[in-house]
Amino acid sequence: MDAALGAPAKMAEREEDLTPMMAQYFELCREYDDSLVLFQVGDFYEAFCEAAERVARICEITLTKREDSTGEYAMAGIPIDNAESYIERLLEAGYRVAVADQVEDPDEVSGVVDRAVTRVVTPGTLTEDELLRSADNNFVACLTADGPGGDATTRDTKRAGGGAGAGGDENGPYGLALLDVSTGDCYATGADRLDSVADELGRFAPAEAIVGPDAPTDVFDGDCMVSPYERTAFDAERARERVEAYFGDLGLADEAEVRAIGALLSYAEYTRGGNPDAGDIGDDATAEVARPGATAEGDAGGDDTGEAHTTGDPTDAATTLDYINTLTRYDPREYMLLDRVALESLELFDRRAVHGDRALTLVDALDETACALGRRKLDDWLRRPLLDEDRIAARHDAVAELTGDVGLREDLHELLDDVYDIERLISRVARGRATARDLRSLHDTLAVVPDVRAALDDAESATLVELREQLDPLADVRELIDEAIQEDPDADLTEGGIVKPEFDDELADLRSTEREGKAWIDDLEAGERERTGIDSLKVGHTSVHGYYIEVTDPNLDRVPDDYQRRQTLKNSERFVTPELREREDEIIRAEDRADDLEYELFCEVRRDVADESERVQALADRLARLDVFVSFASVAAKFDYTRPCVGAKEFAVEAGRHPVVERAEERFVPNDAHFDDEHFFAVITGPNMSGKSTYMRQVALTSVLAQAGSFVPAAEARLPVVDRVFTRVGASDDIAGGRSTFMVEMTELADILNNATDESLVLLDEVGRGTSTADGLAIARAVTEHIHDEIGATTLFATHHHELTAIADELSGVFNLHFETEHADGEVAFEHEVAPGAAAASYGIEVAKLAGVPGEVVDRSRELLDESDPGSDGPGAVESNGHDLEENVRVSSTADESGSGGGDDSGPPSDLERELADLDVATMTPLEAMNALAELKESLDE
Ligand code: ADP
Ligand code: MG
């Protein structure tokens, strides 16, 4: 246990004697024992004892001490004005932070001010703009396991995730829920297998996770903060009640899923300063979650997705999470699956890119969105590309229309530029943290909506027409804000200057009293000068003494009787009159009352707006989708993308490009890609740096983009619907990722072999590199046969095992592609052009030549190569070299192990060769293949 957390030992020793304030601190530390407690004392948040030492070190602030009748305590204080930047440091150091604010006005209580935790700041539940670095979603996840090890009693449910032949694993079914507290986006899904859970986590990359009893914690990324949460929050009955209070009846949702959502909501409430034992709601559970659980099925999202959005009716203002009212439950099988490895190697998103900030990512290359709403939607669409042809085509329709209409596209972009992040804004409204400026920003965004609708007046595609019809300008909300809130309101909420006086009769009266009083005072100077004849008489105001009439010493004899002395200065005296005093009191009373009233009225308006949060969220969703359509269209127009036809039988891309690499290359060479039922497995060879990896990724990205709804970088593209993209990069290619073990490579490979279908796209980049040539090749060969014979997935296999090219002669679906170097003017240069057939086996020597290795050495290398491999005869494509596996393996092992056990072509087969020939590689698992190889090697050593 971290000594900085929980109740400080030093205080525990003298618990009975603590001063009232320290007793409060002590109590809060005990309640929030998984967080650093920051305790408001005036303008500072203080921490004491061990926590103080920790905070001082992490935040680099001075450690002081506090002394009272009970002793001396280490103390560290961070200024409230600048608290967020310190809190950020504490989060980075791996802490949760419980913020305990004064919840009473110190002026109005005698004795110690009451404090309460108003929020618990955790990495996954951030809502403050200062802490949320970007517009991207920030998710907290919750995982439950309902297996025998889990808590639940029922496990009669079957959900997605089971691949070919693989049933649920022993702890499944699993429930997974994800929530972005800053926007209210909530997702939930179920899975039978932990693999599938890992895949979904890869999509969402949560910053934090809570787990139920017996749920595994090792599926999460290293940089995700994982902790168990209050066991009772996972109780099936309580979770269901809570879920229904937010979203209404979920119908036939899996128990594991419901428990995950329920516990996650409980955690979200907890971080908003809810009952720290939120899970442990006990007897008053019903009281706490008793919100009218009206059922509303259907399209709160109103989008083209076929998901079940369930919405509840959050009318009870008692909870502060009203804005979480739309749950997107999805089945992973409805989306193209991009697991973590694929997301990384395809470099879709920043935060997952293997090479950090080096490269532009796909989402960056595609991001021409105008507003934060669009940016997040773009992320979501790329994270979850569609599988349904009609839905994909509907998106393409919208993009097509916008691509063809520059004027419309630019108009919309300009309008959307004025759209605020109303999703985060409405969540602040609902949590009672929005300012008057926020409301005004909401107003300004709503004001844009009629223009957006007008811009879409002539739209023709069904998608855009429907979108236009669904754009609700929320005229009532806009009018309310406009009537109530000043145009350029104060940032502060308690000093007036936020509500228009006309909005409320009493407020108008108060403000006019104030105005009249001030006008009277403005006239006072002239009037008094006339009355007294003192030309230098001045009327002024100080914050301490209020209004005064100032007369310089030489004129004091002319001061009238009703002047009362208030203050003596060096060369003058200040006076008041009874009337001035009365006026002043009147002004102050009116002003104070008006400021208070403004705050009350503002809160009322804010609550009224919060009641409409669901409509605001629906609007946000539509504006976001429109923004993505416009963004897709801008990219398509700017970079010459084409509309793909998705749902074809074959994969036919003419002149395709890599959407990201082409931006960095001065001259990008387009390449075709053709795959169909007859030829679906390409073995790709060629020298290093010739373009193999780029080509494979561009094929995959074409599918991702097309299914996300975007156009694609190609002259023409007909594509099948791809259900999953698998990418595996050979160990030696991934050293930067620090995971370069052969075991990892094989585990990932096993995942492909177990889960790929004939609708999957598989990229194998130099797989089998992490081991010796012979077994690497054997594995490569076995994998090829298995995918070819059993799975039928569209596969691109880039390999340095030149021997693998021979397999094209044996397996009908396999064909060779190669990249070669061009000899122009005697120079060797990379052409980056893919061509049919296998590369020459001697390309290594070509590269040696390219690198400037002396001519004699290059020539001698050729000689040696010709001796060892008669099938390769210099540069150029080799359609087929006629070797079968046994021969190839023998050749390699001869070369590698200088004759220890290999024979030559003429002799009878050795034992080893016979054993090898007997292996049925096609039916072996990778692990069996490894074991067989180990045995073979052993027999060789004997
Ligand atoms: P390989 O996998 O064959 O070693 P890569 O695909 O990594 O080669 O490509 C190496 C470099 O060549 C890339 O980083 C890119 O800059 C460039 N490149 C690749 N393909 C093309 C292309 N089609 N047109 C232009 N440049 C390319
Ligand atoms: Mg490569």
CSV table of C-alpha atoms in Angstrom, one decimal, residues 195-204 335-349 352 382-383 385 704 723-728 739 747-749 751-752 755-756 761:
chain,number,residue,atom,x,y,z
A,195,ASP,CA,-8.8,-12.5,-27.6
A,196,SER,CA,-11.9,-10.7,-28.8
A,197,VAL,CA,-11.8,-8.5,-25.7
A,198,ALA,CA,-8.2,-7.6,-26.5
A,199,ASP,CA,-9.2,-6.7,-30.0
A,200,GLU,CA,-11.9,-4.3,-28.9
A,201,LEU,CA,-9.6,-2.8,-26.4
A,202,GLY,CA,-7.2,-2.2,-29.2
A,203,ARG,CA,-9.8,-0.2,-31.1
A,204,PHE,CA,-10.7,2.1,-28.2
A,335,TYR,CA,-17.5,-4.1,-38.0
A,336,MET,CA,-14.3,-4.9,-39.8
A,337,LEU,CA,-12.1,-6.1,-37.0
A,338,LEU,CA,-8.8,-4.3,-36.7
A,339,ASP,CA,-7.0,-5.8,-33.8
A,340,ARG,CA,-4.3,-4.1,-31.9
A,341,VAL,CA,-1.5,-5.5,-34.0
A,342,ALA,CA,-3.2,-4.4,-37.2
A,343,LEU,CA,-3.9,-0.9,-35.8
A,344,GLU,CA,-0.3,-0.5,-34.9
A,345,SER,CA,1.3,-1.8,-38.0
A,346,LEU,CA,-1.1,0.1,-40.3
A,347,GLU,CA,-0.5,3.2,-38.2
A,348,LEU,CA,-4.1,4.3,-38.1
A,349,PHE,CA,-4.0,6.4,-35.0
A,352,ARG,CA,-0.9,3.6,-31.3
A,382,LEU,CA,-11.9,4.4,-39.0
A,383,ARG,CA,-11.9,2.4,-35.8
A,385,PRO,CA,-15.3,0.2,-40.6
A,704,VAL,CA,-10.2,0.1,-44.4
A,723,ASP,CA,-14.3,-8.9,-42.2
A,724,ARG,CA,-10.9,-8.6,-40.6
A,725,VAL,CA,-7.5,-7.3,-41.4
A,726,PHE,CA,-4.6,-9.3,-39.9
A,727,THR,CA,-1.2,-8.0,-40.2
A,728,ARG,CA,1.9,-9.6,-38.8
A,739,ARG,CA,8.7,-7.2,-28.8
A,747,THR,CA,1.4,-16.3,-31.0
A,748,GLU,CA,0.2,-13.7,-33.4
A,749,LEU,CA,0.5,-16.2,-36.2
A,751,ASP,CA,-4.2,-16.0,-33.8
A,752,ILE,CA,-4.5,-15.6,-37.6
A,755,ASN,CA,-9.5,-16.7,-36.6
A,756,ALA,CA,-9.1,-15.7,-40.2
A,761,LEU,CA,-7.3,-9.9,-45.5
